Amino acid sequence: MKPLRRFLDKIKPQFEKGGRFEKLHSVFDGFETFLYVPNTTSKNGVHIHDVIDLKRTMGTVVLALIPALLFGMYNAGYQHFESIGTLADQGFFDIFWYGFLKVLPIVIVSYVVGLGIEFIFAQVRGHQINEGFLVSGMLIPLVMPVTVPLWMVAVSTAFAVIIGKEVFGGTGMNIFNPALMARAFLFFAYPSYMSGDQVWIAEKADAFSGATPLALGALGEPQAHSTMDMLIGFIPGSIGETSVIAILLGAFILLFTGIGSWRIMLSATIGGAVMGLLLNAFAVNPFMEIPWWQHLIMGGFAFGIVFMATDPVSASQTTKGKYIYGFLIGFLAILIRVVNPAYPEGVMLAILFMNVFAPLIDYYVVQGNIKKRMKRANVSANA
């Protein structure tokens, strides 16, 4: 790495004020600080100094997403070959390579479009490049069907970055999770490409249904997939959302490094379980009769609460607020999923809805703490 460091030091003056490429300073700074920890520190005492910065934090989240990404590539090939009846004739690498070639272009388009817009905004504003898209650029492909057209990925990514983040001031200022904004945009703008049985399997045989477990549940039909299939992920669905085991590996990385909030993950799981139990108790249709625990491993529930609900920008910030925020996400996700058949994947809407109310939750938590302290202060003064 020393030769690279010397090369960067050599060309750095060209990107500083007065240099030939000073207008590209933000771009150079973004690449340099991604490769190396900045050698500058804050000048006053209001900051907490730590060994990890935002780029390293985002890099850890991307690492946690790798298991879901790799399995999603394999499952894309698995579903394709199973649908045409030649799965038994394919080897592991044949299956993975097919899925790899289908998923990789989606990832590339997401990063090229998103980072391109980030670079433009950074240059226009004269700011440093925001690091948040390192994660969003990976999340967006993982919540898409493998059959989504690349131009739709580009348009939805641009919408998510510009409308979902930059209009609010960039990373750290956005109200909504950008990746969910991209999915919501496609879901409402081009619903035929984001729902139904035809979008989850690349080049499938016409006779193969391609129905997801959620779709079968909403129709009241028997499940064609076992519990083990749903845990491992051998089911149709969005690229990164099918394997609960791969998602749990990512959750372990986030929790072990202290980046993900266990309070939100735990409370969201409890909220989903409570809603599932209530639906089981008052079941009037087959979808409401689905066991509460099965809801937790169906659809994008696990992926949503691990990687979306725990977004440190759009989630609640207070300790008590995280419990409330997470519980309501899980509770509403299952409620929307079952009660409104038009939105069988209720996790997306539940998280976006709670993104709006996260600041309000934190406000009342803080005000409640202030009232308790004032009450204690008054009692002490009167004593």
XYZ file of C-alpha atoms in Angstrom:
383
model
C 0.000 0.000 0.000
C 2.982 2.341 0.366
C 3.385 2.851 -3.419
C -0.286 3.816 -3.615
C 0.134 6.225 -0.705
C 3.137 7.858 -2.388
C 1.222 8.145 -5.666
C -1.724 9.841 -3.959
C 0.619 12.243 -2.144
C 2.291 13.087 -5.456
C -0.922 14.004 -7.314
C -2.756 15.521 -4.341
C -1.516 19.119 -4.943
C -3.153 19.014 -8.373
C -6.556 18.634 -6.709
C -6.066 21.295 -4.034
C -6.813 25.011 -4.339
C -4.771 26.483 -7.170
C -4.106 23.076 -8.730
C -5.017 22.033 -12.243
C -7.911 19.866 -11.075
C -9.064 21.856 -8.034
C -12.699 21.541 -9.154
C -12.397 17.773 -8.651
C -11.122 18.090 -5.091
C -14.239 16.473 -3.608
C -13.857 13.440 -5.882
C -10.178 12.992 -5.003
C -10.865 13.469 -1.301
C -13.622 10.866 -1.445
C -11.334 8.216 -2.923
C -8.406 9.089 -0.633
C -10.416 8.978 2.588
C -12.060 5.735 1.470
C -8.633 4.100 1.124
C -6.943 5.760 4.105
C -8.085 7.206 7.415
C -7.882 11.036 7.230
C -4.893 12.556 9.052
C -6.903 15.543 10.269
C -8.910 15.778 13.486
C -11.512 18.135 14.902
C -10.241 21.398 16.410
C -12.590 21.820 19.364
C -13.871 19.799 22.280
C -17.410 19.032 21.202
C -16.552 15.891 19.239
C -16.032 12.355 20.499
C -12.944 10.856 18.887
C -13.127 7.187 17.919
C -11.100 4.708 15.891
C -13.842 4.326 13.296
C -15.251 6.951 10.944
C -18.322 6.978 8.724
C -16.575 5.302 5.780
C -15.381 2.449 7.969
C -18.874 2.135 9.461
C -20.468 1.932 6.030
C -17.820 -0.544 4.912
C -18.763 -2.829 7.793
C -22.431 -2.715 6.800
C -21.496 -3.604 3.205
C -19.486 -6.543 4.585
C -22.561 -7.662 6.533
C -24.570 -7.589 3.293
C -22.152 -9.866 1.428
C -23.704 -13.183 2.646
C -27.139 -12.084 1.411
C -25.651 -10.865 -1.873
C -23.754 -14.080 -2.582
C -26.699 -16.291 -1.701
C -28.969 -14.069 -3.782
C -26.735 -14.684 -6.788
C -26.825 -18.425 -6.216
C -30.585 -18.440 -5.667
C -31.157 -16.516 -8.904
C -29.478 -19.347 -10.780
C -31.155 -21.995 -8.629
C -34.657 -20.661 -9.337
C -33.941 -20.367 -13.049
C -32.674 -23.907 -13.526
C -35.383 -25.347 -11.274
C -38.089 -23.595 -13.309
C -36.861 -25.086 -16.589
C -36.348 -28.524 -15.048
C -32.559 -28.810 -15.469
C -31.415 -28.119 -11.900
C -30.134 -31.684 -11.388
C -27.848 -31.325 -14.401
C -26.101 -28.179 -13.130
C -23.100 -27.902 -10.840
C -22.674 -25.385 -8.022
C -20.538 -22.997 -10.046
C -22.848 -23.180 -13.063
C -25.770 -22.156 -10.892
C -23.815 -19.400 -9.153
C -22.310 -18.059 -12.393
C -25.726 -17.694 -13.989
C -27.007 -15.712 -11.008
C -23.785 -13.713 -10.820
C -24.204 -12.525 -14.410
C -27.817 -11.550 -13.697
C -27.202 -9.675 -10.440
C -23.852 -7.980 -11.106
C -25.197 -5.522 -13.736
C -27.877 -4.371 -11.261
C -25.208 -3.699 -8.627
C -23.003 -1.849 -11.126
C -25.849 0.380 -12.359
C -26.862 1.188 -8.783
C -23.351 2.291 -7.801
C -22.518 4.108 -11.044
C -25.717 6.173 -11.032
C -25.816 6.794 -7.284
C -22.152 7.663 -6.830
C -22.210 9.749 -10.007
C -24.997 11.895 -8.565
C -23.207 12.070 -5.209
C -20.027 13.317 -6.948
C -21.973 15.979 -8.842
C -23.710 17.301 -5.734
C -20.434 17.300 -3.781
C -18.691 19.301 -6.497
C -21.519 21.809 -6.868
C -21.745 22.373 -3.119
C -18.010 22.216 -2.535
C -18.523 19.560 0.118
C -16.904 16.229 0.805
C -18.508 13.208 -0.862
C -21.163 11.586 1.303
C -20.321 8.034 2.356
C -23.888 6.897 2.905
C -24.339 5.565 -0.615
C -21.730 2.874 -0.021
C -24.525 1.028 1.783
C -27.500 2.283 -0.225
C -25.784 1.246 -3.457
C -25.738 -2.341 -2.212
C -29.161 -2.318 -0.561
C -30.982 -1.120 -3.673
C -30.072 -4.193 -5.805
C -30.824 -6.554 -2.928
C -34.427 -5.367 -2.597
C -35.101 -5.663 -6.343
C -36.372 -8.643 -8.372
C -33.682 -10.240 -10.535
C -35.737 -9.424 -13.648
C -35.912 -5.663 -13.076
C -34.792 -3.708 -16.189
C -31.512 -1.864 -15.701
C -32.976 1.460 -16.782
C -35.513 1.160 -13.966
C -32.692 0.545 -11.508
C -31.018 3.717 -12.776
C -34.185 5.827 -12.550
C -35.139 4.557 -9.087
C -31.588 5.049 -7.809
C -31.554 8.626 -9.101
C -34.929 9.239 -7.436
C -33.697 7.791 -4.138
C -30.501 9.861 -4.085
C -31.966 13.158 -5.281
C -35.471 13.164 -3.786
C -34.833 10.800 -0.887
C -31.565 12.296 0.345
C -29.962 15.263 -1.420
C -32.996 17.552 -1.193
C -32.767 17.152 2.585
C -29.071 18.074 2.650
C -27.322 14.752 2.021
C -26.177 11.932 4.284
C -27.314 12.386 7.857
C -30.170 14.727 6.963
C -32.550 12.418 5.087
C -35.868 11.452 6.647
C -36.444 8.245 4.687
C -34.235 5.241 4.040
C -32.906 5.852 0.486
C -32.944 2.186 -0.570
C -36.590 1.839 0.442
C -37.360 5.046 -1.442
C -35.963 3.387 -4.584
C -38.093 0.289 -4.053
C -41.215 2.322 -3.230
C -40.724 4.434 -6.359
C -40.609 1.355 -8.585
C -43.426 -0.350 -6.708
C -45.863 2.511 -7.319
C -44.534 3.721 -10.690
C -44.069 0.315 -12.352
C -46.059 -2.184 -10.246
C -46.050 -4.903 -12.918
C -42.249 -5.106 -12.621
C -42.269 -5.319 -8.815
C -45.155 -7.652 -7.996
C -46.885 -10.745 -9.310
C -45.509 -14.214 -10.044
C -43.632 -13.296 -13.223
C -40.888 -11.035 -11.830
C -38.970 -13.194 -9.361
C -37.324 -15.762 -11.647
C -35.096 -14.910 -14.593
C -36.086 -16.635 -17.849
C -38.403 -19.141 -16.228
C -40.529 -21.711 -18.009
C -44.079 -20.602 -18.757
C -45.593 -23.502 -16.837
C -43.651 -22.640 -13.661
C -45.657 -20.395 -11.328
C -42.849 -18.502 -9.568
C -45.185 -17.583 -6.716
C -43.556 -16.443 -3.482
C -44.659 -17.771 -0.063
C -46.355 -14.432 0.615
C -48.282 -14.585 -2.652
C -49.490 -18.106 -1.876
C -50.483 -17.023 1.621
C -52.410 -14.015 0.335
C -54.311 -16.286 -2.085
C -55.041 -18.793 0.672
C -53.253 -21.565 -1.225
C -51.084 -24.285 0.381
C -47.408 -23.441 0.691
C -45.202 -24.947 -2.000
C -42.092 -24.190 0.072
C -41.029 -25.835 3.316
C -39.919 -23.998 6.429
C -36.354 -25.102 5.738
C -36.547 -23.665 2.220
C -37.635 -20.324 3.662
C -34.851 -20.367 6.243
C -32.136 -21.267 3.755
C -33.635 -19.128 1.000
C -34.492 -21.486 -1.870
C -37.653 -19.556 -2.699
C -38.609 -16.876 -5.249
C -38.207 -13.314 -4.019
C -36.082 -10.194 -4.110
C -32.373 -10.844 -4.649
C -31.157 -10.433 -1.067
C -34.290 -11.064 0.972
C -34.886 -14.808 0.662
C -32.254 -16.361 2.957
C -32.934 -15.816 6.655
C -29.684 -17.613 7.513
C -27.591 -15.282 5.340
C -29.385 -12.283 6.837
C -28.698 -13.548 10.361
C -24.994 -13.820 9.500
C -25.128 -10.160 8.518
C -26.994 -9.328 11.727
C -24.256 -11.045 13.753
C -21.612 -8.872 12.070
C -23.594 -5.698 12.771
C -24.217 -6.632 16.398
C -20.656 -7.860 17.029
C -19.197 -4.594 15.729
C -21.773 -2.523 17.602
C -23.036 -0.853 14.426
C -26.525 -2.369 14.294
C -29.070 -1.702 17.033
C -30.083 -4.892 18.815
C -32.919 -2.954 20.465
C -34.574 -2.245 17.118
C -34.018 -5.785 15.833
C -35.390 -7.377 19.009
C -38.381 -5.071 19.425
C -39.319 -5.374 15.722
C -39.262 -9.172 16.024
C -41.448 -8.988 19.130
C -43.820 -6.577 17.390
C -44.175 -8.920 14.422
C -44.743 -11.892 16.718
C -47.419 -10.033 18.724
C -49.303 -9.033 15.579
C -49.002 -12.578 14.248
C -50.434 -14.005 17.474
C -53.337 -11.553 17.381
C -54.134 -12.510 13.803
C -53.969 -16.202 14.708
C -56.366 -15.619 17.612
C -58.979 -13.873 15.437
C -58.329 -15.657 12.142
C -61.146 -15.408 9.607
C -59.171 -16.371 6.474
C -56.228 -18.657 5.583
C -53.701 -15.779 5.512
C -54.526 -14.898 9.124
C -54.112 -18.567 10.058
C -50.452 -18.667 9.008
C -48.447 -19.393 12.208
C -47.043 -16.215 13.752
C -43.452 -17.500 13.635
C -43.732 -18.208 9.916
C -44.408 -14.546 9.230
C -40.973 -13.760 10.644
C -39.212 -15.829 7.982
C -41.420 -14.946 5.031
C -40.854 -12.155 2.548
C -38.532 -9.304 3.431
C -39.302 -9.157 7.156
C -35.876 -10.340 8.354
C -33.972 -8.266 5.791
C -36.016 -5.183 6.616
C -35.511 -5.215 10.363
C -31.794 -6.060 10.153
C -30.623 -3.702 7.403
C -33.393 -1.132 6.861
C -35.026 -0.470 10.209
C -31.626 -0.083 11.898
C -30.520 2.725 9.559
C -28.894 5.141 12.068
C -30.088 8.224 10.162
C -33.782 7.532 9.659
C -34.378 5.473 12.837
C -35.073 6.690 16.366
C -32.015 7.871 18.261
C -33.053 7.529 21.905
C -32.802 4.227 23.772
C -36.479 4.014 24.690
C -37.425 5.382 21.281
C -35.658 2.492 19.549
C -37.822 -0.020 21.401
C -41.012 1.826 20.430
C -39.856 2.417 16.855
C -38.831 -1.202 16.300
C -41.954 -2.676 17.900
C -44.259 -0.578 15.735
C -42.372 -1.526 12.574
C -42.792 -5.241 13.266
C -46.400 -4.787 14.380
C -47.418 -2.711 11.354
C -45.471 -4.822 8.854
C -47.496 -7.954 9.612
C -50.730 -5.972 9.906
C -50.288 -4.389 6.444
C -49.158 -7.705 4.982
C -52.262 -9.598 6.058
C -55.059 -7.032 6.226
C -54.298 -5.316 2.905
C -53.688 -7.962 0.209
C -52.608 -5.216 -2.238
C -49.381 -4.860 -0.238
C -48.376 -8.387 0.805
C -44.850 -7.114 1.545
C -45.787 -4.704 4.324
C -42.265 -4.269 5.688
C -41.379 -1.544 3.172
C -44.403 0.587 3.993
C -44.077 -0.010 7.739
C -40.453 1.189 7.825
C -41.128 4.234 5.636
C -44.136 5.103 7.788
C -42.104 4.864 10.985
C -39.251 6.858 9.422
C -41.686 9.782 9.435
C -42.586 9.312 13.094
C -39.080 8.553 14.427
C -38.336 12.220 15.289
C -41.716 12.522 17.021
C -41.029 9.406 19.089
C -37.644 10.789 20.140
C -39.202 14.158 20.972
C -41.710 12.670 23.407
C -39.079 10.363 24.926
C -36.816 13.367 25.586
C -39.706 15.456 26.922
C -40.701 12.593 29.211
C -37.169 12.410 30.608
C -37.139 16.181 31.142
C -40.419 16.039 33.061
C -39.118 13.217 35.259
C -35.939 15.147 36.069
C -37.877 18.334 36.787
C -40.175 16.387 39.079
C -37.184 14.915 40.949
C -35.609 18.360 41.178
C -38.799 19.856 42.632
C -39.109 17.050 45.178
C -35.480 17.583 46.270
C -35.987 21.345 46.530
C -39.116 20.940 48.639
C -37.406 18.427 50.912
